[in-house]
XYZ file of C-alpha atoms in Angstrom:
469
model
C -57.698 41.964 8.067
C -59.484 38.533 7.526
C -57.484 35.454 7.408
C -55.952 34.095 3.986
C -58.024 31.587 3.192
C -57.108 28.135 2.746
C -55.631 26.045 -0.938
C -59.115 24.555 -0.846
C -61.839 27.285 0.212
C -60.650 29.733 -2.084
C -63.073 28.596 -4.801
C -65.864 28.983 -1.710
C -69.306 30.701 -2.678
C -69.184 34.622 -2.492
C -72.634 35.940 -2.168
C -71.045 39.552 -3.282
C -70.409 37.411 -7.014
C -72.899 37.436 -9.983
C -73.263 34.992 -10.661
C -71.855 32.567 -7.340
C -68.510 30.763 -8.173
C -68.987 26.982 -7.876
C -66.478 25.393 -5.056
C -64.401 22.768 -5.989
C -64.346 19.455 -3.381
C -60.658 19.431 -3.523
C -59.326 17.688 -0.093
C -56.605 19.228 1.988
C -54.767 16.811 1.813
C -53.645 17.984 -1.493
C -53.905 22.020 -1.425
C -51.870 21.981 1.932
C -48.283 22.041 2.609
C -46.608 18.722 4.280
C -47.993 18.876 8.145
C -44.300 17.535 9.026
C -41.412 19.344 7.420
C -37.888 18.815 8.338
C -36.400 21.761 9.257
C -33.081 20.904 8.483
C -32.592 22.355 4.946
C -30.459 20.901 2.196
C -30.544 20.379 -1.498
C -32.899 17.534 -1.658
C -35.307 19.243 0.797
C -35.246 22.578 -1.313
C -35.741 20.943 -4.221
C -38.915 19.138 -2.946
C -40.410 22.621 -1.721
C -39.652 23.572 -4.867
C -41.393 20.607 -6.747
C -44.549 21.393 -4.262
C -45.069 25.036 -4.980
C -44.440 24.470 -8.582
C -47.414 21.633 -8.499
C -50.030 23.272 -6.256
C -51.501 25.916 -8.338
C -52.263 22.856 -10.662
C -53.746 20.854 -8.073
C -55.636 23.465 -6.067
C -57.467 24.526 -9.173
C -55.472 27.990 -10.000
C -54.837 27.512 -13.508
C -56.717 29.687 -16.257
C -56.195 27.999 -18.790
C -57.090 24.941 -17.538
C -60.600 23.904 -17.168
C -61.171 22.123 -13.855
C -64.332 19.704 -13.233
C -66.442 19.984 -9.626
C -63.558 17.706 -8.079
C -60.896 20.312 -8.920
C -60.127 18.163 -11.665
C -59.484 18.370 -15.204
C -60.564 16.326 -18.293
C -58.384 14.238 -19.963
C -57.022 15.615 -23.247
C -57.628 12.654 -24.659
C -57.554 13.872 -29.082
C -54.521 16.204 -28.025
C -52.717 12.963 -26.971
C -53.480 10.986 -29.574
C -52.015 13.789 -31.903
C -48.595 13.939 -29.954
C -48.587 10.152 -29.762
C -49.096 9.701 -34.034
C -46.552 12.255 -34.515
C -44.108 10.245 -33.488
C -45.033 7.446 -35.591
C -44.044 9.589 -38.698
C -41.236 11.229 -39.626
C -39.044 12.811 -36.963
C -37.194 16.151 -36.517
C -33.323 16.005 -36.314
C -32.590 16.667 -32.919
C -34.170 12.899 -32.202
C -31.200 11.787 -33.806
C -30.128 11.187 -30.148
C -32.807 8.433 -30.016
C -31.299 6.743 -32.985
C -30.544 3.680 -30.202
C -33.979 3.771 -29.116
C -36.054 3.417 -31.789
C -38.087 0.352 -30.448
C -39.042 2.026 -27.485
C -40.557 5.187 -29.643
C -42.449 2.469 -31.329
C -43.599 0.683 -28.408
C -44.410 3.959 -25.987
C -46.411 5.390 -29.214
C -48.062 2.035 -30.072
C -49.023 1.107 -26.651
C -50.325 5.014 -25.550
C -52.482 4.798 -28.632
C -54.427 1.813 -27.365
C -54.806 2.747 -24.105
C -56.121 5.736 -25.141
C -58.241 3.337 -27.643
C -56.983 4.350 -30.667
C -56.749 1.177 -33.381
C -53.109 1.052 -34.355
C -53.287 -1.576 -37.208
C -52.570 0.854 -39.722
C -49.191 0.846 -38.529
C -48.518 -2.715 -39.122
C -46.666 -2.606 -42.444
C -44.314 0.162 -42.003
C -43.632 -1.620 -38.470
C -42.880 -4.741 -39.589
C -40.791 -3.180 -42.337
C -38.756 -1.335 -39.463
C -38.608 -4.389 -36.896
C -36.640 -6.343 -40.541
C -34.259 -3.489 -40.924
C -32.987 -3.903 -37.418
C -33.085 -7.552 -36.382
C -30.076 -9.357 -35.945
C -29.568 -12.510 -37.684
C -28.037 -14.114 -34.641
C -31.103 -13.325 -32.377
C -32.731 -10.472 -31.174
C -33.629 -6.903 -32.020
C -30.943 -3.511 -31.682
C -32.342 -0.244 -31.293
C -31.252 0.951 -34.748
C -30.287 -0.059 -37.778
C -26.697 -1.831 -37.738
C -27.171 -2.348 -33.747
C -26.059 -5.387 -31.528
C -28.838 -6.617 -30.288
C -30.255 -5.598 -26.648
C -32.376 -7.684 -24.340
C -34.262 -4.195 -23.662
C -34.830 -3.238 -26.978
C -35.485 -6.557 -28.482
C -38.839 -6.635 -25.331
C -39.841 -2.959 -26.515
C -39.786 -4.286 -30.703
C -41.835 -7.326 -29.524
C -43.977 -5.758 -27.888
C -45.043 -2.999 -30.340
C -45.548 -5.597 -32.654
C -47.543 -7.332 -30.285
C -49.708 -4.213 -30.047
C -50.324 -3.906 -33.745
C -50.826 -8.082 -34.094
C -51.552 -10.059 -37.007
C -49.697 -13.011 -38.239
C -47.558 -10.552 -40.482
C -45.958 -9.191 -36.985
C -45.934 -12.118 -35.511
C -43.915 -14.110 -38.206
C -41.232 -11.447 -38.616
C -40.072 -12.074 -35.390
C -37.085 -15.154 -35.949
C -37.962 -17.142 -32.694
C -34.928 -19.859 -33.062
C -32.486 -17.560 -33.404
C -33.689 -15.214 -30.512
C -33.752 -18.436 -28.298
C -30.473 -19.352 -29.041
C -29.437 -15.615 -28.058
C -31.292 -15.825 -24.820
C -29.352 -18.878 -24.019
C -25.864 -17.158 -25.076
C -27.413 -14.263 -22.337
C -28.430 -16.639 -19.403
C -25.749 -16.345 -16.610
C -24.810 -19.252 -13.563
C -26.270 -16.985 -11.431
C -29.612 -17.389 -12.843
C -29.729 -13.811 -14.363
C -29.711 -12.559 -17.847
C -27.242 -10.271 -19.362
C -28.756 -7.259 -21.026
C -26.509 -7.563 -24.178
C -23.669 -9.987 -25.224
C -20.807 -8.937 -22.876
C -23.168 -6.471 -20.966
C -24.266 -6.247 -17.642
C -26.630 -8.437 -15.508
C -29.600 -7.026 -13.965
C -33.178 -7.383 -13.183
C -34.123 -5.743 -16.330
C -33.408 -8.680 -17.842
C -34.974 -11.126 -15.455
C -38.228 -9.480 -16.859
C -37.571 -8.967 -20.830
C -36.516 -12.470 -20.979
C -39.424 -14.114 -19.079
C -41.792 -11.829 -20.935
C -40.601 -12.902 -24.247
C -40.081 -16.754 -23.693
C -43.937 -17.049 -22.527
C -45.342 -14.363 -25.381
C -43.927 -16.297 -27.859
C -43.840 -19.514 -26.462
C -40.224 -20.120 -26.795
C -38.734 -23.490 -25.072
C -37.607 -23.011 -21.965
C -34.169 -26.315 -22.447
C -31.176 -24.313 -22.718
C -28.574 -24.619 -25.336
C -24.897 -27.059 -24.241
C -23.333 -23.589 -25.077
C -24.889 -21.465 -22.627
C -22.757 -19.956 -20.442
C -25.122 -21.400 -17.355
C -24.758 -25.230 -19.219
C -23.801 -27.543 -16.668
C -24.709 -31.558 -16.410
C -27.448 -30.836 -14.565
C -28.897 -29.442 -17.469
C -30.546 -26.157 -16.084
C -33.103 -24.094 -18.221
C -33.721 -20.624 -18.983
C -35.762 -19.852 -15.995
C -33.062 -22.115 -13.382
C -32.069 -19.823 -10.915
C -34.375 -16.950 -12.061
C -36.495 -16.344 -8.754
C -33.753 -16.766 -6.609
C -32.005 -14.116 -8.623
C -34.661 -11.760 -8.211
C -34.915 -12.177 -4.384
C -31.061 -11.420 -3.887
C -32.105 -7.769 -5.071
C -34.728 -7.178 -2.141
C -32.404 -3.883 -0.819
C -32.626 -3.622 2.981
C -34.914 -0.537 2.562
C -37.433 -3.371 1.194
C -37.509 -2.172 -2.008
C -35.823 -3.829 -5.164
C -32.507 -3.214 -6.378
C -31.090 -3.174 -10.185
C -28.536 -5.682 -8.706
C -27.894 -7.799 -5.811
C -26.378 -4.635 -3.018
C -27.808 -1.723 -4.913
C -30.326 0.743 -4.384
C -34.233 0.661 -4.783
C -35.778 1.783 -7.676
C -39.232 1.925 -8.471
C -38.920 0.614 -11.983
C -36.870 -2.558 -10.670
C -39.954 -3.264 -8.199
C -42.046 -3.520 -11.056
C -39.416 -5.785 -13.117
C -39.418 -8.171 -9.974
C -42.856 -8.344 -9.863
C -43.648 -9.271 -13.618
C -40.791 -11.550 -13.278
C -42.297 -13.517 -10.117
C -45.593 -13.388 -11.507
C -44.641 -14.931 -14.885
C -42.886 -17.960 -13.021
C -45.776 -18.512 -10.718
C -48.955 -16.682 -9.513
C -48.080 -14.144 -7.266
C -49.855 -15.335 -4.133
C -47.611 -18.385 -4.029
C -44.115 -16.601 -5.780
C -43.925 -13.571 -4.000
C -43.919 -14.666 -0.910
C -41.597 -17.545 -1.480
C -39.025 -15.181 -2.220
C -39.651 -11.298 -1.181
C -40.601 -10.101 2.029
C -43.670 -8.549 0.661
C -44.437 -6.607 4.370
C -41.272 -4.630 3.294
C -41.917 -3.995 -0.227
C -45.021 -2.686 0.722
C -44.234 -0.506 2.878
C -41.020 0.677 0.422
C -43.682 1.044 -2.415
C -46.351 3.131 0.266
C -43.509 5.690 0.848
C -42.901 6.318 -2.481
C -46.350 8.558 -2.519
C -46.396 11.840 -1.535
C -48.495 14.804 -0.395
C -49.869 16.901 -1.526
C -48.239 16.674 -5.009
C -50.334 12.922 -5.121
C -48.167 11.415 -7.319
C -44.786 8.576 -7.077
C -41.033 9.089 -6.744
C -38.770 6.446 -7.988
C -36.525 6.560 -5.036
C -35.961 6.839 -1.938
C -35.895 11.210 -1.394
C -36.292 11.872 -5.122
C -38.808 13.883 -6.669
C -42.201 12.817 -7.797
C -42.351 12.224 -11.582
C -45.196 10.990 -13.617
C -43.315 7.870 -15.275
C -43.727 6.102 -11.781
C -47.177 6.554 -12.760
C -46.424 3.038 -14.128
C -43.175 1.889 -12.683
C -44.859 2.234 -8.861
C -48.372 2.391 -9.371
C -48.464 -0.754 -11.770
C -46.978 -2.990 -8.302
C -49.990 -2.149 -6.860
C -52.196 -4.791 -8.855
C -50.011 -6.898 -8.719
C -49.310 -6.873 -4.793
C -52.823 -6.965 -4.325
C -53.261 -10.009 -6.603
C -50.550 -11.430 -3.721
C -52.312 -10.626 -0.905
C -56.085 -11.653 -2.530
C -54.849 -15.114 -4.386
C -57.665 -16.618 -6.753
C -61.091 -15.036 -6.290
C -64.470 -15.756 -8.054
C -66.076 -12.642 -9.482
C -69.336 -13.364 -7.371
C -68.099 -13.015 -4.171
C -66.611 -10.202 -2.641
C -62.586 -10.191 -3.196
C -62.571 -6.808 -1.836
C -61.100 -7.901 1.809
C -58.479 -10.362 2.708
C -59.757 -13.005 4.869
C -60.114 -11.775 8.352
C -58.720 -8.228 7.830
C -59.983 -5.051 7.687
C -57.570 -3.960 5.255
C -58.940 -2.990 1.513
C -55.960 -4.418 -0.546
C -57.564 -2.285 -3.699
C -56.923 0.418 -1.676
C -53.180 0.134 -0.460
C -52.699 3.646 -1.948
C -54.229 7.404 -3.092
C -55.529 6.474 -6.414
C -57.426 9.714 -5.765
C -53.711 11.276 -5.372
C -52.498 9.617 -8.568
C -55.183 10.319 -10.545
C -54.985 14.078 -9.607
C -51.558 14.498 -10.061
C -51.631 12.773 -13.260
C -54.749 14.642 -15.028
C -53.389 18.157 -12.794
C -49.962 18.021 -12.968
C -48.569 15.228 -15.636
C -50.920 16.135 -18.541
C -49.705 18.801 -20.992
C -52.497 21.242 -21.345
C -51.175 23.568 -24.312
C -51.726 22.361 -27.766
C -48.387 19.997 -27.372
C -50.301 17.771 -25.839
C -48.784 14.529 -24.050
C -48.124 13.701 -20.751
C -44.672 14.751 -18.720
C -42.562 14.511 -15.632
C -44.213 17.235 -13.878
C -45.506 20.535 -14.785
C -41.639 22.460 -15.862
C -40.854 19.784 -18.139
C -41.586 18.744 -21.729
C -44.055 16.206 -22.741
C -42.798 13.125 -24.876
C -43.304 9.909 -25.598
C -41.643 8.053 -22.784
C -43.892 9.613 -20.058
C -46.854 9.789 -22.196
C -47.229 6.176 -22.354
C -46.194 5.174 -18.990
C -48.062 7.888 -17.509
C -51.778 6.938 -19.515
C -50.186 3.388 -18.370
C -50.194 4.521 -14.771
C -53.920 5.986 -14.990
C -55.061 2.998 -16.683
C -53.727 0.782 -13.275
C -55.479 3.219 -10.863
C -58.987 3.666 -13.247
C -58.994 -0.414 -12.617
C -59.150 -3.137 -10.226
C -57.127 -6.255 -10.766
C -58.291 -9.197 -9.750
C -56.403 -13.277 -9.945
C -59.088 -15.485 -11.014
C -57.292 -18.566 -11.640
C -53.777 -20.005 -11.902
C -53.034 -23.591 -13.752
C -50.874 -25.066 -11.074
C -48.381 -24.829 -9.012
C -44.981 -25.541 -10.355
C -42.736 -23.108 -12.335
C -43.972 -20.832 -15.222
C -47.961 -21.131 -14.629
C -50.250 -19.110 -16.365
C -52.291 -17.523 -14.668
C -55.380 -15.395 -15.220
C -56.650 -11.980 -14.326
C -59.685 -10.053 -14.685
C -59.269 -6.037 -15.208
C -62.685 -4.093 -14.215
C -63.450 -0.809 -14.045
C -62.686 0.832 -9.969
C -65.560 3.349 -8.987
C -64.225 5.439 -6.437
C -66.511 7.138 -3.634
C -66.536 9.754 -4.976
C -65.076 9.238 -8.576
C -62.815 12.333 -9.448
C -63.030 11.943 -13.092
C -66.215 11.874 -15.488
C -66.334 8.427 -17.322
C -65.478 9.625 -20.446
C -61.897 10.070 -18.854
C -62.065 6.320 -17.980
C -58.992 4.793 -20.248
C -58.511 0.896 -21.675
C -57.091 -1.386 -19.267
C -54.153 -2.761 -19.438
C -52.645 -6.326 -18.939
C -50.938 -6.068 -15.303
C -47.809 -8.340 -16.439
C -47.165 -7.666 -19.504
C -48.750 -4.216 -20.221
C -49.655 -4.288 -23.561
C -53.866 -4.784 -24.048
C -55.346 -8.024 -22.967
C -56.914 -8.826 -26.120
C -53.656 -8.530 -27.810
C -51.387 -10.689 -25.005
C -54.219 -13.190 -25.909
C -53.879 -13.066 -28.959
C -50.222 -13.278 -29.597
C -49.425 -16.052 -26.895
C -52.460 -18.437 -28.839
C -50.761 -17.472 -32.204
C -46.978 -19.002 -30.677
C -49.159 -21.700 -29.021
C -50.227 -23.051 -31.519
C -46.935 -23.384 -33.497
C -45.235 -25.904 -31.121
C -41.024 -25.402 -32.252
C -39.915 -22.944 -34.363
């Protein structure tokens, strides 16, 4: 009896076929099980077998109904998407009732997936601006429904939608003085923000509140009734990047709070935080041990699935597309500092190491187009191949390919001290060889703030040039 062929030479000329069947250049790296497998079995472990066999048919090319490139990989579904995505900019089914809180966040994830998959969303404007009325607070910020207190995380995804659709009729709905004064009423003396009056402190809000004070150009002198008022007359950002540092875990990764665990998503709210304060080369390694967080954020990979857990022995899913696979630009930007296009930025100084290469995008990309792309007539993007598309994944997922299609690159930062703005340029990566035809390519991203480029631009000139409120 020959020997069962291997994941990848299955799809191996036969020169008994008529005509011969074309072999995919799949590596084996990602049609093979794990080369190391504890054998001690538990829960978590079976569960991860489980994850693998459910992924590999996907990623070794076994799927009829999916049409599969010379790479072993497929196209991106790119009018299916935009069809899930616009549904949910109209009106819903019942059972989303349950998302009554989060109706921001269905605006933003829809919004933003749209662009990157470079739709024009500006036909949206009106009815958005109607909705962003109907639930902002007249003492500051934005709930995530109609009659809602307001929430730090909602009031970032409302902003940002609007951001996405732009024009001064978005921008000017937005009531900047009193969502100052409610920042201040959510700064803590310990340099943190709260996520809601009375709620609880974290690094989520380290990031929403540094991404909307420098969107919309908010002053940064805090109100005599702040909680974190003392004589020495702090400011919104006081304390900020030393709050974020006391949430480096041990494991290297970052923590919600100061003694929890690592979370992918947290990394990422650590990093936009540090890299709105300063430019990363000089903030991150004033106050993370970046050696550590990269090698928390390098274990967070996995083969052969190719895509990014969230945690420490948790399953891959595709929203770490983003939440993980968004650092990446970001820690590179660290470890590069300013570069000039012309010259190669490709190596740090006197190192071997490619720091656009610090992980698979190969793997990513795979696993996303493979395994985290719905490819019935749903359409969307999901967690991995047993679960449902929707809007959350969808966006951070196209979010996620977007980050690995592209190279980031610091080009220039406007000083040193706290809160300088810095610049990047976003280009197009060509891998050797490149997976994916062209037309797959998506829109890039801004690697801070994560809306389009064009549109950060153009909101933060807009607030710029209305000095006060």
């Amino acid at each position: 009896m020959p020997p069962t062929p291997t994941p990848s030479q299955r799809y191996a000329p036969n020169a008994q076929d008529e005509p011969e069947t074309p072999m995919m250049m799949i590596p084996d790296l990602f049609t093979s099980l794990p080369p190391i497998q504890d054998t001690l079995e538990t829960q978590t472990s079976r569960l991860q077998n489980a994850t693998i066999n459910e992924c590999l048919p996907f990623l070794c090319g076994e799927q009829d109904n999916v049409r599969y490139n010379q790479y072993g990989v497929p196209h991106l579904d790119r009018a299916r998407h935009i069809k899930f995505l616009r549904k949910h900019l109209e009106k819903l089914p019942a059972r989303y009732v349950t998302l009554d809180a989060s109706r921001p966040w269905i605006l933003y994830w829809s919004l933003n997936g749209l662009s990157i998959l470079g739709e024009d969303v500006s036909r949206y404007r009106d009815n958005l601006v109607e909705t962003a009325r109907s639930i902002q607070n007249p003492t500051g910020g934005f709930g995530g429904g109609i009659g809602h207190e307001s929430h730090l995380a909602c009031t970032y995804g409302m902003v940002l939608a609007l951001a996405v659709v732009g024009g001064e009729a978005a921008y000017e709905v937005i009531d900047r003085r009193a969502l100052w004064k409610w920042l201040c009423a959510l700064k803590q003396p310990d340099g943190g923000f709260q996520m809601a009056i009375g709620g609880e402190v974290d690094i989520r809000g380290a990031y929403c509140a540094a991404v909307l004070v420098t969107l919309l150009n908010l002053p940064l002198d805090l109100s005599p009734d702040s909680p974190a008022w003392t004589d020495d007359r702090p400011n919104l950002f006081t304390g900020l990047a030393e709050y974020v540092r006391r949430c480096q875990s041990f494991e290297g990764g970052i923590s919600a709070q100061p003694g929890g665990e690592a979370h992918g998503a947290y990394a990422f709210c650590a990093l936009g935080c540090l890299a709105i304060l300063g430019a990363p080369h000089r903030t991150f390694p004033r106050y993370l041990d970046v050696p550590r967080l990269i090698s928390w954020l390098s274990s967070r990979q996995y083969a052969p699935e190719g895509g990014l857990g969230g945690r420490t022995n948790k399953l891959v899913d595709g929203c770490y597309s983003h939440w993980v696979g968004c650092c990446w630009p970001l820690i590179e930007a660290s470890l590069a500092g300013p570069s000039k296009l012309m010259f190669d930025v490709n190596k740090v100084k006197n190192s071997d190491i490619d720091i656009h290469n610090l992980y698979s995008r190969e793997g990513l990309i795979r696993y996303i187009l493979c395994c985290a792309q719905d490819h019935s007539k749903r359409g969307g993007m999901r967690d991995k191949p047993s679960k449902t598309s929707d809007a959350y994944h969808t966006c951070y997922v196209l979010s996620g390919l977007s980050s690995a299609q592209h190279v980031t690159r610091l080009l220039s930062s406007d000083g040193e001290g706290m809160m300088t703005h810095s610049e990047y340029d976003v280009s197009p990566h060509h891998g050797s060889p490149q997976i994916y035809a062209e037309e797959d390519r998506v829109n890039a991203t801004d690697p801070v703030y994560f809306i389009p480029e064009g549109k950060r631009k153009e909101i933060m000139s807009y607030f710029l040039s209305k000095p006060g409120f």
